[in-house]
CSV table of C-alpha atoms and ligand atoms in Angstrom, one decimal:
chain,number,residue,atom,x,y,z
A,284,MET,CA,114.0,99.6,122.5
A,285,ARG,CA,114.8,96.0,122.9
A,286,LEU,CA,113.7,93.7,126.2
A,287,ILE,CA,115.3,90.7,127.1
A,288,ARG,CA,113.5,88.3,129.4
A,289,SER,CA,116.0,85.3,130.5
A,290,ARG,CA,118.5,84.0,133.1
A,291,ILE,CA,120.7,87.1,133.5
A,292,LEU,CA,124.3,87.2,135.2
A,293,HIS,CA,126.8,90.4,135.6
A,294,TRP,CA,129.1,91.7,138.3
A,295,PRO,CA,127.4,95.2,139.2
A,296,ILE,CA,130.2,96.0,141.6
A,297,ASP,CA,134.1,94.9,141.1
A,298,GLN,CA,134.1,91.9,143.2
A,299,TRP,CA,134.2,88.5,141.7
A,300,HIS,CA,132.7,86.8,144.6
A,301,GLN,CA,129.7,89.2,144.3
A,302,PRO,CA,127.9,88.4,141.2
A,303,GLU,CA,124.4,89.9,140.3
A,304,TYR,CA,122.1,87.0,138.9
A,305,PHE,CA,118.3,87.0,137.9
A,306,GLU,CA,116.9,83.6,137.6
A,307,ASP,CA,114.0,85.5,135.4
A,308,GLY,CA,115.2,88.8,134.7
A,309,ILE,CA,114.5,91.6,132.4
A,310,LEU,CA,117.3,93.8,130.5
A,311,LEU,CA,116.1,96.8,129.0
A,312,ILE,CA,118.3,98.1,126.1
A,313,GLU,CA,117.8,101.8,124.6
A,314,ALA,CA,119.8,103.6,121.9
A,315,GLY,CA,122.5,100.8,122.6
A,316,ARG,CA,122.6,101.1,126.1
A,317,VAL,CA,121.2,99.4,129.5
A,318,LEU,CA,118.2,101.5,130.4
A,319,ASP,CA,117.5,99.1,133.1
A,320,LEU,CA,117.6,95.6,134.5
A,321,GLY,CA,116.1,93.5,137.4
A,322,PRO,CA,114.0,90.7,138.2
A,323,ALA,CA,110.6,90.3,135.9
A,324,GLU,CA,108.5,90.7,138.8
A,325,ARG,CA,109.6,93.9,139.8
A,326,PHE,CA,108.8,95.1,135.9
A,327,ILE,CA,105.5,93.2,136.1
A,328,ALA,CA,104.4,94.8,139.1
A,329,GLU,CA,105.2,98.3,137.6
A,330,GLY,CA,103.0,97.4,134.7
A,331,LEU,CA,105.5,96.0,131.8
A,332,ASP,CA,103.9,94.6,129.3
A,333,VAL,CA,105.9,91.7,129.4
A,334,THR,CA,104.5,90.0,126.1
A,335,ARG,CA,106.8,92.8,124.4
A,336,CYS,CA,109.9,91.0,125.5
A,337,GLU,CA,111.9,88.4,123.8
A,338,HIS,CA,111.7,85.4,126.4
A,339,TYR,CA,114.6,82.8,126.6
A,340,PRO,CA,113.8,81.3,129.9
A,341,THR,CA,116.8,78.6,129.5
A,342,ARG,CA,119.7,80.9,128.1
A,343,LEU,CA,122.2,82.6,130.4
A,344,VAL,CA,122.7,86.3,128.9
A,345,LEU,CA,126.3,87.9,130.1
A,346,PRO,CA,128.1,90.7,129.2
A,347,GLY,CA,130.1,90.4,125.9
A,348,PHE,CA,133.5,88.7,126.3
A,349,ILE,CA,136.5,90.7,126.3
A,350,ASP,CA,140.0,89.6,124.9
A,351,PRO,CA,142.4,91.9,126.0
A,352,HIS,CA,145.4,90.1,124.0
A,353,LEU,CA,145.6,88.6,120.7
A,354,HIS,CA,147.1,89.0,117.0
A,355,PHE,CA,144.5,89.3,114.5
A,356,PRO,CA,146.7,88.5,111.7
A,357,GLN,CA,147.9,85.2,113.6
A,358,VAL,CA,144.5,83.1,112.9
A,359,ASP,CA,146.2,81.4,110.1
A,360,VAL,CA,149.0,80.4,112.0
A,361,MET,CA,147.1,78.6,114.7
A,362,ALA,CA,147.5,75.0,115.2
A,363,SER,CA,151.2,74.9,114.1
A,364,PHE,CA,153.2,72.1,114.8
A,365,GLY,CA,156.0,71.6,117.0
A,366,ALA,CA,157.9,74.5,118.0
A,367,GLN,CA,158.4,76.9,121.2
A,368,LEU,CA,158.1,80.8,120.7
A,369,LEU,CA,161.5,81.9,119.4
A,370,ASP,CA,161.0,78.9,116.2
A,371,TRP,CA,157.2,79.6,115.9
A,372,LEU,CA,157.7,83.4,115.2
A,373,ASN,CA,160.5,82.8,112.7
A,374,ASP,CA,158.8,79.8,111.0
A,375,TYR,CA,155.1,80.1,110.9
A,376,THR,CA,154.4,84.1,112.4
A,377,PHE,CA,156.5,86.3,110.6
A,378,PRO,CA,155.9,84.4,107.4
A,379,ALA,CA,152.2,84.9,107.8
A,380,GLU,CA,152.4,88.5,109.1
A,381,ALA,CA,154.4,89.4,105.8
A,382,ARG,CA,151.3,88.5,103.5
A,383,TYR,CA,149.5,91.6,105.2
A,384,SER,CA,151.9,93.8,103.1
A,385,ASP,CA,149.1,93.6,100.7
A,386,PRO,CA,146.3,96.0,102.0
A,387,VAL,CA,143.2,93.9,99.8
A,388,PHE,CA,144.2,90.7,101.9
A,389,ALA,CA,144.8,92.5,104.9
A,390,ALA,CA,141.0,93.9,104.7
A,391,ALA,CA,139.3,90.6,103.8
A,392,ALA,CA,141.3,89.0,106.7
A,393,ALA,CA,140.2,91.8,109.1
A,394,GLU,CA,136.4,91.1,108.0
A,395,SER,CA,136.6,87.5,108.3
A,396,PHE,CA,138.5,87.9,112.0
A,397,LEU,CA,135.8,90.1,113.3
A,398,ASP,CA,133.2,87.6,112.1
A,399,LEU,CA,134.9,84.7,113.7
A,400,GLN,CA,135.2,86.9,117.0
A,401,LEU,CA,131.7,87.9,117.4
A,402,ARG,CA,131.0,83.8,116.5
A,403,HIS,CA,132.8,83.2,119.7
A,404,GLY,CA,130.7,85.8,121.9
A,405,THR,CA,134.2,88.1,122.0
A,406,THR,CA,132.5,91.6,121.7
A,407,SER,CA,135.8,93.6,122.4
A,408,ALA,CA,139.5,92.8,122.1
A,409,PHE,CA,143.2,94.6,122.2
A,410,ALA,CA,144.5,93.3,119.0
A,411,PHE,CA,148.3,93.2,117.7
A,412,CYS,CA,148.2,94.0,114.1
A,413,THR,CA,151.1,93.8,111.7
A,414,SER,CA,153.8,96.3,111.2
A,415,HIS,CA,152.1,97.5,107.8
A,416,ARG,CA,149.9,100.6,109.0
A,417,HIS,CA,147.2,99.4,106.7
A,418,SER,CA,146.7,96.2,108.8
A,419,VAL,CA,145.4,98.6,111.3
A,420,GLU,CA,143.7,100.7,109.1
A,421,ALA,CA,141.8,97.1,107.9
A,422,LEU,CA,140.8,96.1,111.6
A,423,PHE,CA,139.3,99.6,112.6
A,424,CYS,CA,137.5,99.9,109.5
A,425,ALA,CA,136.0,96.6,110.0
A,426,ALA,CA,135.2,97.3,113.7
A,427,GLU,CA,133.8,100.9,113.0
A,428,ARG,CA,131.3,99.2,110.4
A,429,ARG,CA,130.4,96.9,113.2
A,430,GLN,CA,130.1,99.3,116.0
A,431,LEU,CA,132.8,97.3,117.7
A,432,ARG,CA,134.7,99.0,120.7
A,433,MET,CA,137.7,97.9,119.8
A,434,VAL,CA,141.5,98.9,120.5
A,435,ALA,CA,144.4,97.7,118.4
A,436,GLY,CA,148.0,99.0,117.2
A,437,LYS,CA,150.6,98.8,114.3
A,438,VAL,CA,153.2,96.2,115.6
A,439,LEU,CA,156.6,98.0,116.1
A,440,MET,CA,159.5,96.1,115.1
A,441,ASP,CA,162.9,97.5,113.6
A,442,GLN,CA,165.1,94.6,113.9
A,443,ASN,CA,165.9,90.7,114.2
A,444,ALA,CA,163.0,89.6,111.9
A,445,PRO,CA,162.4,89.6,107.8
A,446,ASP,CA,163.0,92.7,106.2
A,447,ALA,CA,159.1,92.2,104.9
A,448,ILE,CA,157.9,93.1,108.2
A,449,LEU,CA,160.3,95.5,109.4
A,450,ASP,CA,159.7,99.2,110.1
A,451,THR,CA,162.3,101.6,111.1
A,452,ALA,CA,162.4,103.4,114.7
A,453,GLU,CA,161.1,106.8,112.6
A,454,SER,CA,158.7,105.3,110.1
A,455,GLY,CA,157.2,103.0,113.1
A,456,ALA,CA,156.8,106.2,115.2
A,457,GLN,CA,155.2,108.3,112.2
A,458,ASP,CA,152.9,105.7,111.6
A,459,SER,CA,151.8,105.1,115.1
A,460,GLU,CA,151.2,109.0,115.4
A,461,ASP,CA,149.2,108.9,112.4
A,462,LEU,CA,147.2,106.4,113.2
A,463,ILE,CA,146.4,107.7,116.8
A,464,ARG,CA,145.3,111.1,115.2
A,465,THR,CA,142.9,109.1,112.9
A,466,TRP,CA,141.6,106.5,114.7
A,467,HIS,CA,142.2,107.1,118.7
A,468,GLY,CA,138.7,107.6,120.3
A,469,ARG,CA,137.0,107.6,116.8
A,470,GLY,CA,133.5,106.2,117.9
A,471,ARG,CA,134.1,103.3,120.1
A,472,LEU,CA,137.7,102.6,118.5
A,473,GLY,CA,141.1,103.3,120.7
A,474,TYR,CA,144.6,102.9,119.8
A,475,ALA,CA,147.5,100.8,121.6
A,476,LEU,CA,151.0,101.5,120.9
A,477,THR,CA,152.7,98.2,120.3
A,478,PRO,CA,156.0,97.1,120.5
A,479,ARG,CA,156.0,93.8,119.7
A,480,PHE,CA,158.5,92.9,122.2
A,481,SER,CA,162.1,94.3,123.0
A,482,GLY,CA,163.6,91.8,121.3
A,483,THR,CA,162.3,92.9,118.1
A,484,SER,CA,163.0,96.8,118.8
A,485,SER,CA,166.2,99.1,118.9
A,486,SER,CA,166.5,101.2,122.0
A,487,ALA,CA,166.1,104.2,119.6
A,488,GLN,CA,162.7,102.6,118.8
A,489,LEU,CA,161.6,102.0,122.4
A,490,GLN,CA,162.6,105.4,123.1
A,491,LYS,CA,160.2,106.9,120.6
A,492,THR,CA,157.6,104.9,121.6
A,493,GLY,CA,158.0,106.0,125.0
A,494,LEU,CA,157.6,109.4,124.1
A,495,LEU,CA,154.6,108.9,122.2
A,496,ALA,CA,153.3,107.3,125.2
A,497,GLN,CA,153.9,110.5,127.1
A,498,GLN,CA,152.6,112.8,124.7
A,499,TYR,CA,149.3,110.7,124.0
A,500,PRO,CA,148.6,109.7,127.6
A,501,SER,CA,145.0,108.3,127.0
A,502,VAL,CA,146.3,105.9,124.4
A,503,TRP,CA,147.1,102.3,125.6
A,504,LEU,CA,150.1,100.1,125.6
A,505,GLN,CA,150.6,96.9,124.8
A,506,THR,CA,153.5,94.4,124.6
A,507,HIS,CA,154.9,91.1,125.7
A,508,LEU,CA,157.1,90.5,128.7
A,509,SER,CA,158.8,87.0,130.1
A,510,GLU,CA,157.1,84.7,128.4
A,511,ASN,CA,159.7,81.7,127.6
A,512,LEU,CA,163.0,80.8,129.1
A,513,ALA,CA,165.1,81.0,126.0
A,514,GLU,CA,163.3,84.3,125.1
A,515,ILE,CA,164.7,85.9,128.3
A,516,ALA,CA,168.1,84.8,127.7
A,517,TRP,CA,167.8,86.0,124.1
A,518,ILE,CA,166.8,89.4,125.4
A,519,LYS,CA,169.3,89.8,127.7
A,520,SER,CA,172.0,89.2,124.5
A,521,VAL,CA,170.0,91.6,122.6
A,522,HIS,CA,169.8,94.5,125.3
A,523,PRO,CA,172.7,93.8,127.5
A,524,GLN,CA,172.8,96.9,129.4
A,525,TYR,CA,169.7,96.2,131.4
A,526,GLN,CA,169.5,94.3,134.5
A,527,ASP,CA,166.4,92.3,133.5
A,528,TYR,CA,163.6,92.1,130.9
A,529,LEU,CA,161.2,94.9,132.4
A,530,GLN,CA,164.0,97.1,132.7
A,531,THR,CA,164.2,97.0,128.7
A,532,TYR,CA,160.7,98.8,128.9
A,533,GLU,CA,161.1,100.7,132.2
A,534,ALA,CA,164.4,102.6,130.8
A,535,HIS,CA,162.3,103.8,128.1
A,536,GLY,CA,159.3,104.9,129.7
A,537,LEU,CA,157.3,102.2,128.4
A,538,VAL,CA,155.5,101.1,131.8
A,539,PRO,CA,153.1,103.6,132.4
A,540,LYS,CA,149.8,102.7,134.8
A,541,GLY,CA,147.7,100.4,132.8
A,542,ALA,CA,150.3,99.2,130.4
A,543,LEU,CA,149.4,95.3,129.1
A,544,PHE,CA,152.3,92.8,129.5
A,545,GLY,CA,151.2,89.4,127.7
A,546,HIS,CA,152.7,86.3,129.8
A,547,CYS,CA,154.5,87.4,132.8
A,548,ILE,CA,155.5,83.8,133.3
A,549,HIS,CA,158.9,84.0,134.5
A,550,LEU,CA,159.1,87.6,136.4
A,551,THR,CA,162.0,87.8,138.8
A,552,GLU,CA,160.8,89.0,142.5
A,553,SER,CA,162.0,92.4,141.5
A,554,GLU,CA,160.4,92.6,138.4
A,555,THR,CA,157.2,91.6,140.2
A,556,GLU,CA,157.6,94.0,142.7
A,557,ARG,CA,158.3,96.7,140.1
A,558,LEU,CA,155.3,95.9,137.8
A,559,ALA,CA,153.0,96.2,140.7
A,560,ASP,CA,154.3,99.4,141.7
A,561,ALA,CA,154.1,101.0,138.4
A,562,GLY,CA,150.6,99.8,138.0
A,563,GLY,CA,151.0,97.4,134.9
A,564,VAL,CA,148.9,94.6,133.9
A,565,ALA,CA,150.2,91.0,133.5
A,566,VAL,CA,148.2,89.7,131.0
A,567,PHE,CA,147.3,85.7,131.5
A,568,CYS,CA,147.3,83.8,128.2
A,569,PRO,CA,146.9,80.4,129.5
A,570,SER,CA,146.0,78.4,126.2
A,571,SER,CA,149.1,79.7,124.4
A,572,ASN,CA,151.2,79.1,127.5
A,573,LEU,CA,150.5,75.4,127.3
A,574,PHE,CA,150.6,75.3,123.7
A,575,LEU,CA,154.1,77.1,123.1
A,576,GLY,CA,155.3,75.1,126.3
A,577,SER,CA,156.3,78.6,127.8
A,578,GLY,CA,155.3,77.8,131.2
A,579,LEU,CA,152.5,78.4,133.9
A,580,MET,CA,152.0,81.4,135.1
A,581,PRO,CA,151.8,82.4,138.9
A,582,PHE,CA,148.4,84.0,138.4
A,583,GLU,CA,147.9,83.9,142.1
A,584,ALA,CA,151.3,85.0,143.2
A,585,LEU,CA,151.4,87.6,140.7
A,586,GLN,CA,147.7,88.8,142.3
A,587,ALA,CA,149.2,88.5,146.0
A,588,ALA,CA,152.1,90.7,145.0
A,589,GLY,CA,149.7,93.4,144.0
A,590,VAL,CA,149.9,93.0,139.9
A,591,ASP,CA,146.8,93.7,138.0
A,592,LEU,CA,145.8,90.8,136.1
A,593,ALA,CA,143.6,90.3,132.8
A,594,ILE,CA,143.0,86.9,131.0
A,595,ALA,CA,143.2,86.4,127.2
A,596,SER,CA,143.5,83.9,124.2
A,597,ASP,CA,146.7,85.2,122.9
A,598,ILE,CA,145.6,83.8,119.6
A,599,GLY,CA,147.3,82.4,117.3
A,600,GLY,CA,149.7,81.2,120.1
A,601,GLY,CA,146.5,80.5,121.7
A,602,THR,CA,144.5,77.5,120.2
A,603,SER,CA,140.8,79.1,120.4
A,604,LEU,CA,139.4,82.2,120.0
A,605,SER,CA,136.7,81.2,122.5
A,606,MET,CA,137.2,83.0,126.1
A,607,LEU,CA,135.4,79.8,127.1
A,608,LYS,CA,137.9,77.5,126.4
A,609,THR,CA,140.6,80.1,127.7
A,610,LEU,CA,139.2,79.9,131.0
A,611,ALA,CA,139.4,75.9,130.8
A,612,ASP,CA,143.0,76.3,130.3
A,613,ALA,CA,143.3,78.9,132.9
A,614,TYR,CA,141.6,76.5,135.3
A,615,LYS,CA,144.2,73.9,134.7
A,616,VAL,CA,147.3,76.1,135.0
A,617,CYS,CA,146.1,77.5,138.1
A,618,GLN,CA,145.4,73.7,139.3
A,619,LEU,CA,149.0,73.1,138.7
A,620,ARG,CA,150.0,76.3,140.5
A,621,GLN,CA,147.7,74.8,143.4
A,622,TYR,CA,145.4,77.9,143.0
A,623,VAL,CA,141.5,76.8,142.3
A,624,LEU,CA,140.0,79.4,140.0
A,625,HIS,CA,136.7,79.9,141.2
A,626,PRO,CA,134.1,80.0,138.1
A,627,PHE,CA,132.7,83.2,139.4
A,628,GLU,CA,136.1,84.6,139.3
A,629,ALA,CA,136.5,83.2,135.7
A,630,PHE,CA,133.7,84.7,134.4
A,631,TYR,CA,134.0,88.0,136.3
A,632,ARG,CA,137.8,87.9,134.5
A,633,ILE,CA,136.3,87.7,131.0
A,634,THR,CA,133.9,90.5,131.5
A,635,ARG,CA,134.1,93.0,134.0
A,636,GLY,CA,137.6,92.0,135.4
A,637,ASN,CA,138.8,92.5,131.7
A,638,ALA,CA,137.2,95.9,131.3
A,639,ARG,CA,138.6,97.0,134.6
A,640,ALA,CA,142.2,96.0,133.9
A,641,THR,CA,142.0,97.5,130.5
A,642,ALA,CA,140.3,101.0,131.9
A,643,LEU,CA,137.4,100.0,129.7
A,644,GLU,CA,134.9,99.5,132.9
A,645,GLY,CA,133.0,102.7,132.5
A,646,PHE,CA,132.0,101.5,128.9
A,647,ILE,CA,131.6,97.6,128.9
A,648,GLY,CA,131.9,94.3,131.0
A,649,ASP,CA,128.5,94.7,133.2
A,650,PHE,CA,125.1,95.6,132.8
A,651,ARG,CA,124.9,98.7,135.0
A,652,VAL,CA,122.0,101.5,133.9
A,653,GLY,CA,124.0,103.4,131.1
A,654,GLN,CA,126.7,100.8,130.0
A,655,GLU,CA,126.9,100.2,126.6
A,656,ALA,CA,124.6,97.1,125.8
A,657,ASP,CA,127.1,94.4,124.4
A,658,PHE,CA,125.9,90.9,125.5
A,659,VAL,CA,126.3,87.3,124.9
A,660,MET,CA,123.6,84.3,125.0
A,661,ILE,CA,124.6,80.8,126.4
A,662,ASP,CA,122.3,78.1,125.4
A,663,PRO,CA,123.4,74.5,126.9
A,664,GLU,CA,120.9,73.0,124.6
A,665,ARG,CA,123.3,73.8,121.7
A,666,VAL,CA,125.8,71.2,122.8
A,667,PRO,CA,124.0,67.4,123.8
A,668,LEU,CA,127.3,67.0,126.2
A,669,VAL,CA,126.6,70.1,128.1
A,670,ALA,CA,122.7,70.0,127.9
A,671,ARG,CA,122.8,66.6,129.7
A,672,ARG,CA,125.8,67.5,132.5
A,673,VAL,CA,124.1,70.9,133.2
A,674,GLN,CA,121.1,69.0,134.3
A,675,SER,CA,122.7,67.7,137.3
A,676,ALA,CA,124.6,71.0,138.1
A,677,LYS,CA,123.7,71.9,141.6
A,678,ASP,CA,124.1,75.7,141.5
A,679,LEU,CA,124.9,78.5,139.6
A,680,GLN,CA,128.5,78.0,140.1
A,681,GLY,CA,128.1,74.6,139.0
A,682,GLU,CA,126.6,75.3,135.6
A,683,LEU,CA,129.2,78.0,135.1
A,684,PHE,CA,132.1,75.7,135.4
A,685,ILE,CA,130.4,73.4,133.3
A,686,TYR,CA,130.3,75.9,130.5
A,687,MET,CA,133.9,76.8,130.8
A,688,THR,CA,135.2,73.3,130.8
A,689,LEU,CA,133.2,71.7,128.6
A,690,GLY,CA,132.0,74.7,126.3
A,691,ASP,CA,133.0,76.6,123.4
A,692,GLU,CA,131.6,79.0,120.8
A,693,GLN,CA,128.9,76.2,119.9
A,694,LEU,CA,127.3,77.4,123.1
A,695,ILE,CA,126.9,81.2,121.6
A,696,VAL,CA,123.4,81.3,120.1
A,697,GLU,CA,123.5,85.3,119.9
A,698,THR,CA,126.3,87.8,120.1
A,699,SER,CA,124.5,91.7,120.3
A,700,ILE,CA,126.7,94.8,120.0
A,701,LEU,CA,124.8,97.8,121.4
A,702,GLY,CA,121.8,95.9,122.1
A,703,GLU,CA,121.3,94.6,118.4
A,704,PRO,CA,122.5,91.1,117.2
A,705,ALA,CA,125.8,90.8,115.4
A,706,TYR,CA,125.8,86.9,115.2
A,707,ARG,CA,122.9,84.7,115.7
A,708,ALA,CA,123.4,80.8,115.6
A,709,SER,CA,121.6,79.0,113.0
A,710,ALA,CA,118.7,77.0,114.1
A,711,SER,CA,119.7,73.4,114.6
B,1814,ZN,ZN1,151.1,87.9,122.1
């Protein structure tokens, strides 16, 4: 049993403008799950011995952050200079991913990556690995040891990249199926079919992937869509038989409900409508989109058109593992699209909203009784500028906006998995 008395914020219903906030709350955790949550005065009236609580009156406890699109092997290409998407892939990303042909390297990289994530307050993620099967095994082994709720997949790519990172339609499908059978639903782990994007997959590979999606309907599907104008033109030349980018997926059964499409910046009206009708999720990756000069995702317009949305870091195109910094970029991109991203919506998105968009809201993303108790603690005192600025915050929304605009991983003092600390900042 763990009892945390602090300021506590979450979204018990799926509405960003209706958070539940306790200025002096108590979170009770037993066997890794939320046993109860409420105002401290209620627990005191019920006779709880509050001396048993860990008491953090100035901190803010939130559900653990969920990052629904990232590439774990790309940590080593973050902040690579001077390229847009296609050159960035060829010059930096593909050579870096080739190193994962070494299982020892992949295992060490997976451990280090998850430690970094926890330090940034991210407790769950949807990860692209490399085309090497053991890159997925390495990440799952490391995640299982840490008891993380983690979804990952072997990248499928059988053309238009260096040989060292290519599979074939047959080997890609076989490896994916083996990985599904071994890992999907094991503990807190889940599998995502992961065609990198239709530029690096033949029609035969896309076809086989669509069959697997049909055969294993509880498995996720993640890929990229409409990121960069040169990419869209190139896709047209690789798959000239299709009317647009989305159709390269539709034609192979790769737009099941809940499929996660990174970027969706330059969708046509028809693609937007079809994506909404199919129940696909557009994953907004603002840091990456700004860094690679890909464009300004029309977040609000997609929402208005009925497309489900999520917000992600997309490292290594993104420049931080911090979901707080991701929100700062999201706010700025939305400003340029004449939409004001409210701080309640922003924090809802990286917790309950991303859980809902990825069909994990029955497990994580909020503190309803019975939910898995993954959480983060923010301490404004860790960053002098934030500590000073937050003193003049008028209300909770003002405070959250300061965290997302001025904050980063330095604000995170604890990240807990199933109620147990997995990361604790050293005392300063
Ligand atoms: Zn990506």
